[in-house]
Amino acid sequence: MQIEASLWNASWATDGGRMQISLSYAPFEARYRGFDVARCSVDKSSDMNQCYASHYWWNEVKKFRVKEMELSFTQGRWRYEQWGGFDPLSSNNAKPPGVELWAVFDVPQSLVDVYWRNLTHTLSGLFCASINFLESSTTYSAPELTFKPSFGNLRYGTLPREAVCTENLTPWLKLLPCRDKAGLSALMDRPSIYRGFYHSQRLRLTSSESGSDEVDSGIGLEQTLTVVLQPSSWRTGKTYSVETNIQPSWSISSIFGRNIPGKCVIAKSSNVYLHLDNGLVGELKNLERENAKYVANTFESEGFQSNHAFKISVTPDKVFEEVDYLHGKSTSVIYGFSVEKYSDSQPFDLGLTWKIPVVWSCQQAPLHASRFLMGSGNERGAIAISLESTESSEGLPTSHIIDGRCELRVDIFQVVPWYIKVYFHTLQVFVDKQPRAMADVVDKIRVSPSKDKVSPGVMEMILKLPCGSKSAAFSLEFDKGFLHIDEYPPDANQGFDIPSALISFPSFNARMNFSEDEFLNNSPILSKFQETSPVLSYTEVLLIPLTTPDFSMPYNVITITCTVFALYFGSLLNVLRRRVDEEERILRSRAGRKAGWISQLLSRLSAKLRGRPQEQPTSSLPYSFISFRLVLKILLVASIAVTWQYYFG
Amino acid sequence: MLADDMACNARNKYPAQVFNNENHKLNLYGDNVEVDYHGYEVTVENFLRVLTGRHEAAVPRSKRLLSDEGSHILLYMTGHGGDEFLKFQDSEELQSHDLADAVKQMKEKHRFKELLIMVDTCQAATLFSQLHSPGVLAIGSSMKGENSYSHHLDSDVGVSVVDRFTFYTLAFFEKLNMYDNASLSSLFTSYNPTLLMSTTYYRTDLYQRKLEEVSVTNFFGSVMETIHTDSAYRTTHSRKTSETKMPLQESVKHDERRQLINSNVQDQTSDTKIEDKQCPFTRRWNAFQDKLEKIERIDSLVNYGFIIMFPLLLIIMFPLLLISTWLLPTFVS
């Protein structure tokens, strides 16, 4: 290890040649002082891991060493029955309530927990949320089968009861280049967003360091805000009139109270898309066919702005129609609007007015997953997951058929806190309401049993269900544990949460297929829709009442115990110390001692003042308070105090 | 620190909005609200950690009180309270002596120059009865034995939206113009006990400056006069030069540290003026006190003091001991 000094005479170093080095001053001498090397020395290369610890400053540069991370804040539950579960929108954007965080780290496995801890604290400071509660090992887990292979470097944690409000949205918006001042994010009127049925803000960070030609090394940040709103007919005071029976019309200004004032200057592109999902498109086509006289204004005709069913206030710049490889499946349509040509003076406002009543349903995941608790009492219970087949299992891909049997693969990932002590041997499987043996249905199961106060119980299962099954159910029994009195939250009697389970269907792809178009490559949201990703769905959060202690008991115990001790010791001391006739002896001995002359003087003086005859001094000033023994005791205690202060202070 | 999530609560008819008045004109939960501790994190322990600055290493900066010896801190507490305590989350209490100890630690660690504590609870004045650190000003909405009441009920939202003390504080500030230069004494005397239904009590014995001279922007927001200058920025002088007198023109550059240094200088000059008028004993006593204040390693001085004290005591007490135990009885008896 060495330091080198060199002189540069190039034009860039000499201010364009103006300040050249004058070699007449040669030889040049360089002196160094205070050369301090920060190093981490190891004896063998196997000890290198300690050099990755966070207290070395060189690890501060990529401080968190996060390779991939996803953080979501959600309030509300995604209603799969009404809002669909199959399309990429619901698959990717439906998140469990509360905070969900998972992260993959780029450090040796022994250090992942330390980095996870630092990450949770930093995120809690950044987003004004209590993400720092995820630092304790009882809240996070390390799944291996559910997320992409990570070789033990992935950590997953969720806080089901975290409230999400303006203070979480504002820092999230501040990560955008134009914050919430320009572009699409200027639409974010907080009361309108939080009035919705469901809102979820998601942040996904990918850090690629591979120096390959195609992929630049860098950090990619993807932020998604998903809101489910009702066109606010009650905001204006009108109620949704049942007589007309038409679904409510809406516009951006009626939902958010604002328009889009043009695009953010730094953005490469800024687009608004209106997605008519395939259920709606199918319904409209059916209605068209029934009312053949409306042939002139068909849905697929040129005039997209208005047809027999609805009218849009702005002409779309581009129309994408999904290409469907499987016949019979209706396709969805996306209208794209570019915000670039709009500005502050001419804001963008998209509105849709319905003309006829249409009823449609969104496509759902092949099986509808729900979870509930069984049993009663505060001692034990059971968790049950039920999967019900929905009508929309249209056309399974042929890759399902293995060995002549058609199988539907379902992955289940569930984390249960340690105080719900699950007995994995009681796992029972029912298919079509008939009990089945585990080996028939369960292909792979990975279980990490909980340790009291240390880690939660993690269960990852891969199931293969027969294709035609209408329903499947699992039940798992548990015992309720006891918490220490300090571990109870202030509202302990509300209950405790079991976080959502994640059910995924890897055989089904939630994606939209569009015909090749170079516009699509410029649109991140549409290219995301075209990515192959499994259909995901989250179950409900379960609320479990646990036995709570009487929180006033410590106070009661202290009071009672102290009273008992006081009575016992008081009376014991009294009894031990007192001797019979002792008081009389004391009085006699005091009388025997002559009173000091000061007190004699005083008593004579008082007697004279009062005019009474002088009495014999009966008691004297107790000299005992200056007795030698007492002085010794004081000295001893004081010396102990001084030595204590000196050594421990 | 907000213990409950009121704005985005499912029961709030106006989500993401918190009003202070029935007319719903002012939304207090604006777009830039920052809540560092919420929910289960609002505990007495975290509160005291924030005040004293004793956090774990991993705690991020936004959750720390990054104050130094020139800071003015406003501490506003509201909720339920009683005689010498304030309730936290329905399960914990902050006691007045804990608060006083925390403030004392803050003073010793030079974490504030001036601190204003406003408490709006029942029997609020008892919460700061144990304070004894200098530079602290405290006002409470009610005295011992009195309750503090809410102002009015908003039947639309379904709860009482604001307490009386808070309401009249807000009303005072809404009436002010930015450059009004109102003083703290005008704020403290603006509370009408009949309207508040309780007596506000404030203590100024720990606060050196006169309330009439302190403007409200000392604690509530700040109005800074900026003076544009083309000259280069010079860094502040180190502490050692604080003893030298700074020319008055340089004090125009508004830098809080410089203002602190200036006031130190002025204190010294005023001290020297007063000294001449005092008799020698008080002068020596003041000099001794000043020396005591300037001593940095108080701990070692105390330790040495303890050790020296005993021989001293023995020397002093020995004759007395002799007299009282041996000589006197022989004389008397």
CSV table of C-alpha atoms in Angstrom, one decimal, chain B residues 29-325:
chain,number,residue,atom,x,y,z
B,29,TYR,CA,-53.8,18.2,8.1
B,30,GLY,CA,-52.3,19.8,5.1
B,31,ASP,CA,-50.3,18.3,2.3
B,32,ASN,CA,-47.0,18.7,4.0
B,33,VAL,CA,-47.8,17.3,7.4
B,34,GLU,CA,-45.0,15.2,8.9
B,35,VAL,CA,-45.8,12.8,11.7
B,36,ASP,CA,-42.6,11.2,12.9
B,37,TYR,CA,-44.0,9.1,15.7
B,38,HIS,CA,-47.5,7.6,15.4
B,39,GLY,CA,-49.5,4.7,16.6
B,40,TYR,CA,-47.7,2.4,19.0
B,41,GLU,CA,-44.5,4.4,18.8
B,42,VAL,CA,-46.0,7.2,20.9
B,43,THR,CA,-44.6,6.1,24.3
B,44,VAL,CA,-43.2,8.0,27.2
B,45,GLU,CA,-39.8,6.3,26.4
B,46,ASN,CA,-39.7,7.6,22.9
B,47,PHE,CA,-40.8,11.1,24.0
B,48,LEU,CA,-38.0,11.3,26.5
B,49,ARG,CA,-35.5,9.9,24.0
B,50,VAL,CA,-36.5,12.5,21.5
B,51,LEU,CA,-36.0,15.2,24.1
B,52,THR,CA,-32.7,14.0,25.5
B,53,GLY,CA,-31.4,12.8,22.2
B,54,ARG,CA,-30.5,9.3,23.4
B,55,HIS,CA,-31.5,7.2,20.5
B,56,GLU,CA,-30.2,4.0,19.2
B,57,ALA,CA,-27.7,4.3,16.4
B,58,ALA,CA,-30.1,3.1,13.7
B,59,VAL,CA,-32.8,5.8,14.4
B,60,PRO,CA,-33.0,8.0,11.3
B,61,ARG,CA,-32.4,11.8,11.5
B,62,SER,CA,-36.0,12.7,10.9
B,63,LYS,CA,-36.9,11.0,14.1
B,64,ARG,CA,-34.4,12.9,16.1
B,65,LEU,CA,-34.5,16.4,17.6
B,66,LEU,CA,-31.5,17.9,16.0
B,67,SER,CA,-31.0,20.9,18.2
B,68,ASP,CA,-28.0,22.6,19.5
B,69,GLU,CA,-27.2,25.3,22.0
B,70,GLY,CA,-28.8,28.1,20.0
B,71,SER,CA,-32.1,26.4,19.3
B,72,HIS,CA,-35.5,27.6,20.4
B,73,ILE,CA,-37.8,24.7,21.0
B,74,LEU,CA,-41.6,24.7,21.2
B,75,LEU,CA,-43.1,21.8,23.0
B,76,TYR,CA,-46.8,21.5,22.8
B,77,MET,CA,-48.7,18.8,24.6
B,78,THR,CA,-52.4,18.1,24.7
B,79,GLY,CA,-54.6,15.3,25.8
B,80,HIS,CA,-55.7,14.1,29.1
B,81,GLY,CA,-53.8,14.8,32.2
B,82,GLY,CA,-54.0,15.4,35.9
B,83,ASP,CA,-52.1,16.4,38.9
B,84,GLU,CA,-48.4,16.2,37.9
B,85,PHE,CA,-49.0,13.8,35.0
B,86,LEU,CA,-50.0,13.6,31.3
B,87,LYS,CA,-51.6,10.5,29.9
B,88,PHE,CA,-50.0,8.6,27.0
B,89,GLN,CA,-52.1,6.1,25.0
B,90,ASP,CA,-54.4,5.3,27.9
B,91,SER,CA,-51.7,3.1,29.4
B,92,GLU,CA,-48.8,5.2,30.4
B,93,GLU,CA,-48.2,8.5,32.2
B,94,LEU,CA,-45.6,11.1,31.8
B,95,GLN,CA,-44.8,12.5,35.2
B,96,SER,CA,-43.8,16.0,36.0
B,97,HIS,CA,-40.5,15.1,37.6
B,98,ASP,CA,-39.6,13.0,34.5
B,99,LEU,CA,-40.2,15.9,32.3
B,100,ALA,CA,-38.2,18.1,34.6
B,101,ASP,CA,-35.3,15.7,34.5
B,102,ALA,CA,-35.4,15.4,30.8
B,103,VAL,CA,-35.3,19.2,30.5
B,104,LYS,CA,-32.4,19.3,32.9
B,105,GLN,CA,-30.6,16.8,30.8
B,106,MET,CA,-31.3,18.8,27.7
B,107,LYS,CA,-29.9,21.9,29.4
B,108,GLU,CA,-26.8,20.1,30.5
B,109,LYS,CA,-26.2,18.7,27.0
B,110,HIS,CA,-26.8,22.2,25.5
B,111,ARG,CA,-29.7,21.1,23.5
B,112,PHE,CA,-31.7,24.3,23.7
B,113,LYS,CA,-31.3,27.9,24.3
B,114,GLU,CA,-34.9,28.6,25.0
B,115,LEU,CA,-37.8,26.2,25.5
B,116,LEU,CA,-41.5,27.0,25.5
B,117,ILE,CA,-43.8,24.4,26.9
B,118,MET,CA,-47.5,24.7,26.3
B,119,VAL,CA,-49.7,22.2,27.9
B,120,ASP,CA,-53.4,21.9,27.2
B,121,THR,CA,-54.8,19.2,29.6
B,122,CYS,CA,-56.7,19.2,32.8
B,123,GLN,CA,-54.6,20.6,35.7
B,124,ALA,CA,-52.0,21.5,33.1
B,125,ALA,CA,-49.9,23.8,35.3
B,126,THR,CA,-48.9,21.0,37.6
B,127,LEU,CA,-47.0,19.3,34.8
B,128,PHE,CA,-44.2,21.8,34.8
B,129,SER,CA,-44.2,22.5,38.5
B,130,GLN,CA,-41.0,20.6,39.0
B,131,LEU,CA,-38.9,22.4,36.3
B,132,HIS,CA,-35.8,24.1,37.4
B,133,SER,CA,-33.6,24.6,34.4
B,134,PRO,CA,-33.0,28.1,33.2
B,135,GLY,CA,-34.3,29.3,29.8
B,136,VAL,CA,-37.6,27.5,30.1
B,137,LEU,CA,-41.0,29.2,29.7
B,138,ALA,CA,-44.1,27.2,30.4
B,139,ILE,CA,-47.8,27.9,30.1
B,140,GLY,CA,-50.6,25.6,31.0
B,141,SER,CA,-54.3,25.9,30.3
B,142,SER,CA,-55.5,25.2,33.8
B,143,MET,CA,-54.3,25.2,37.3
B,144,LYS,CA,-54.4,22.5,39.9
B,145,GLY,CA,-57.9,21.4,40.6
B,146,GLU,CA,-59.3,22.9,37.4
B,147,ASN,CA,-60.4,21.1,34.2
B,148,SER,CA,-59.7,22.2,30.7
B,149,TYR,CA,-62.7,22.0,28.4
B,150,SER,CA,-63.3,21.5,24.7
B,151,HIS,CA,-64.6,24.4,22.7
B,152,HIS,CA,-67.4,23.2,20.6
B,153,LEU,CA,-68.9,20.0,19.1
B,154,ASP,CA,-68.9,19.5,15.4
B,155,SER,CA,-72.1,17.5,14.9
B,156,ASP,CA,-71.2,16.8,11.3
B,157,VAL,CA,-67.9,15.0,12.2
B,158,GLY,CA,-69.3,13.8,15.5
B,159,VAL,CA,-66.6,14.9,17.9
B,160,SER,CA,-65.4,18.1,19.6
B,161,VAL,CA,-62.9,19.4,17.2
B,162,VAL,CA,-60.8,21.7,19.4
B,163,ASP,CA,-60.0,22.5,23.0
B,164,ARG,CA,-60.6,26.0,24.3
B,165,PHE,CA,-57.0,26.8,25.0
B,166,THR,CA,-55.9,25.7,21.6
B,167,PHE,CA,-58.8,27.5,20.0
B,168,TYR,CA,-58.0,30.8,21.5
B,169,THR,CA,-54.3,30.3,20.8
B,170,LEU,CA,-55.1,29.7,17.2
B,171,ALA,CA,-57.5,32.7,17.2
B,172,PHE,CA,-54.7,34.9,18.5
B,173,PHE,CA,-52.4,33.9,15.7
B,174,GLU,CA,-55.0,34.1,13.0
B,175,LYS,CA,-55.5,37.7,13.9
B,176,LEU,CA,-51.8,38.6,13.6
B,177,ASN,CA,-50.1,40.0,10.6
B,178,MET,CA,-46.7,38.6,9.7
B,179,TYR,CA,-44.8,41.7,10.6
B,180,ASP,CA,-46.9,42.6,13.6
B,181,ASN,CA,-44.1,41.8,16.1
B,182,ALA,CA,-46.5,40.7,18.8
B,183,SER,CA,-44.9,39.8,22.0
B,184,LEU,CA,-45.2,36.6,24.1
B,185,SER,CA,-46.8,38.6,26.9
B,186,SER,CA,-49.6,39.7,24.6
B,187,LEU,CA,-50.2,36.1,23.8
B,188,PHE,CA,-50.1,35.0,27.4
B,189,THR,CA,-52.4,37.7,28.6
B,190,SER,CA,-54.8,37.3,25.7
B,191,TYR,CA,-56.5,34.3,27.4
B,192,ASN,CA,-59.7,35.2,29.1
B,193,PRO,CA,-60.5,32.9,32.1
B,194,THR,CA,-64.2,33.3,31.6
B,195,LEU,CA,-64.1,32.1,28.0
B,196,LEU,CA,-61.6,29.4,28.7
B,197,MET,CA,-63.5,28.2,31.8
B,198,SER,CA,-60.1,27.7,33.4
B,199,THR,CA,-57.3,29.9,34.6
B,200,THR,CA,-54.1,29.8,32.4
B,201,TYR,CA,-51.0,29.8,34.5
B,202,TYR,CA,-47.6,30.5,33.2
B,203,ARG,CA,-44.2,30.6,34.9
B,204,THR,CA,-41.5,32.9,33.9
B,205,ASP,CA,-39.2,32.5,36.9
B,206,LEU,CA,-36.8,30.3,34.8
B,207,TYR,CA,-36.8,32.6,31.8
B,208,GLN,CA,-34.4,35.5,31.9
B,209,ARG,CA,-35.8,37.8,29.3
B,210,LYS,CA,-38.8,40.0,29.8
B,211,LEU,CA,-41.9,38.7,28.1
B,212,GLU,CA,-42.7,42.0,26.6
B,213,GLU,CA,-39.5,42.0,24.6
B,214,VAL,CA,-39.8,38.5,23.3
B,215,SER,CA,-41.7,38.3,20.0
B,216,VAL,CA,-43.9,35.3,19.3
B,217,THR,CA,-41.8,34.4,16.3
B,218,ASN,CA,-39.2,33.4,18.8
B,219,PHE,CA,-41.0,30.1,19.1
B,220,PHE,CA,-43.8,30.0,16.6
B,221,GLY,CA,-42.4,30.0,13.1
B,222,SER,CA,-39.9,32.6,12.2
B,223,VAL,CA,-39.7,35.7,10.1
B,224,MET,CA,-36.2,36.2,8.9
B,225,GLU,CA,-35.0,39.3,7.4
B,226,THR,CA,-32.6,38.5,4.6
B,227,ILE,CA,-30.1,41.0,3.4
B,228,HIS,CA,-28.6,40.4,0.1
B,229,THR,CA,-24.9,40.9,-0.1
B,230,ASP,CA,-22.4,40.3,-2.9
B,231,SER,CA,-19.4,39.7,-0.7
B,232,ALA,CA,-18.1,36.2,-0.2
B,233,TYR,CA,-19.5,34.1,2.6
B,234,ARG,CA,-17.1,33.8,5.5
B,235,THR,CA,-17.3,30.9,7.9
B,236,THR,CA,-18.1,31.4,11.5
B,237,HIS,CA,-15.2,32.0,14.0
B,238,SER,CA,-14.4,29.2,16.3
B,239,ARG,CA,-15.5,29.3,19.9
B,240,LYS,CA,-12.2,30.5,21.3
B,241,THR,CA,-12.6,33.9,19.7
B,242,SER,CA,-15.9,34.4,21.4
B,243,GLU,CA,-14.3,36.5,24.1
B,244,THR,CA,-13.2,39.1,21.7
B,245,LYS,CA,-15.6,41.9,20.9
B,246,MET,CA,-17.1,41.5,17.5
B,247,PRO,CA,-17.7,44.7,15.5
B,248,LEU,CA,-21.3,45.5,15.3
B,249,GLN,CA,-21.5,45.6,11.5
B,250,GLU,CA,-20.7,41.9,11.2
B,251,SER,CA,-23.6,41.0,13.4
B,252,VAL,CA,-26.0,42.0,10.6
B,253,LYS,CA,-25.3,38.7,8.8
B,254,HIS,CA,-28.0,36.6,10.4
B,255,ASP,CA,-26.3,33.5,11.7
B,256,GLU,CA,-27.7,32.1,14.9
B,257,ARG,CA,-24.3,31.1,16.3
B,258,ARG,CA,-23.0,34.6,15.8
B,259,GLN,CA,-25.9,36.0,17.7
B,260,LEU,CA,-25.2,33.7,20.5
B,261,ILE,CA,-21.6,34.9,20.7
B,262,ASN,CA,-22.8,38.5,20.6
B,263,SER,CA,-25.0,38.0,23.5
B,264,ASN,CA,-22.2,36.4,25.5
B,265,VAL,CA,-20.1,39.4,24.9
B,266,GLN,CA,-22.8,41.7,26.0
B,267,ASP,CA,-23.4,39.7,29.1
B,268,GLN,CA,-19.7,40.0,30.0
B,269,THR,CA,-19.7,43.7,29.6
B,270,SER,CA,-22.8,44.1,31.6
B,271,ASP,CA,-21.3,41.9,34.3
B,272,THR,CA,-18.2,44.0,34.5
B,273,LYS,CA,-20.3,47.1,34.9
B,274,ILE,CA,-22.3,45.7,37.7
B,275,GLU,CA,-19.2,44.4,39.5
B,276,ASP,CA,-17.9,47.9,40.3
B,277,LYS,CA,-20.9,48.8,42.2
B,278,GLN,CA,-20.8,45.8,44.6
B,279,CYS,CA,-19.0,45.3,47.8
B,280,PRO,CA,-16.0,43.1,47.8
B,281,PHE,CA,-17.7,40.1,49.3
B,282,THR,CA,-20.3,39.9,46.6
B,283,ARG,CA,-17.8,40.5,44.0
B,284,ARG,CA,-15.7,37.6,45.2
B,285,TRP,CA,-18.8,35.4,45.4
B,286,ASN,CA,-19.8,36.3,41.9
B,287,ALA,CA,-16.3,35.7,40.6
B,288,PHE,CA,-16.4,32.3,42.3
B,289,GLN,CA,-19.7,31.5,40.7
B,290,ASP,CA,-18.5,32.6,37.3
B,291,LYS,CA,-15.4,30.4,37.7
B,292,LEU,CA,-17.7,27.6,38.8
B,293,GLU,CA,-19.8,28.0,35.7
B,294,LYS,CA,-16.8,27.9,33.5
B,295,ILE,CA,-15.4,24.7,34.9
B,296,GLU,CA,-15.9,22.0,32.4
B,297,ARG,CA,-15.2,18.8,34.2
B,298,ILE,CA,-17.7,19.2,37.0
B,299,ASP,CA,-17.6,15.5,37.7
B,300,SER,CA,-14.0,15.3,38.7
B,301,LEU,CA,-14.4,18.5,40.8
B,302,VAL,CA,-17.2,16.8,42.7
B,303,ASN,CA,-15.1,13.7,43.3
B,304,TYR,CA,-12.2,15.7,44.5
B,305,GLY,CA,-14.5,17.7,46.7
B,306,PHE,CA,-15.8,14.6,48.3
B,307,ILE,CA,-12.4,13.3,49.0
B,308,ILE,CA,-11.2,16.6,50.4
B,309,MET,CA,-14.3,17.1,52.4
B,310,PHE,CA,-13.6,14.3,54.9
B,311,PRO,CA,-10.3,15.4,56.2
B,312,LEU,CA,-11.7,18.9,56.4
B,313,LEU,CA,-14.7,17.8,58.3
B,314,LEU,CA,-12.6,15.8,60.7
B,315,ILE,CA,-10.3,18.7,61.3
B,316,ILE,CA,-13.2,21.0,62.0
B,317,MET,CA,-15.3,18.5,63.9
B,318,PHE,CA,-12.5,17.1,66.1
B,319,PRO,CA,-12.4,19.9,68.5
B,320,LEU,CA,-16.1,20.0,68.7
B,321,LEU,CA,-16.2,16.2,69.3
B,322,LEU,CA,-13.7,16.5,72.0
B,323,ILE,CA,-15.5,19.3,73.7
B,324,SER,CA,-18.9,17.6,73.5
B,325,THR,CA,-18.0,14.1,74.5
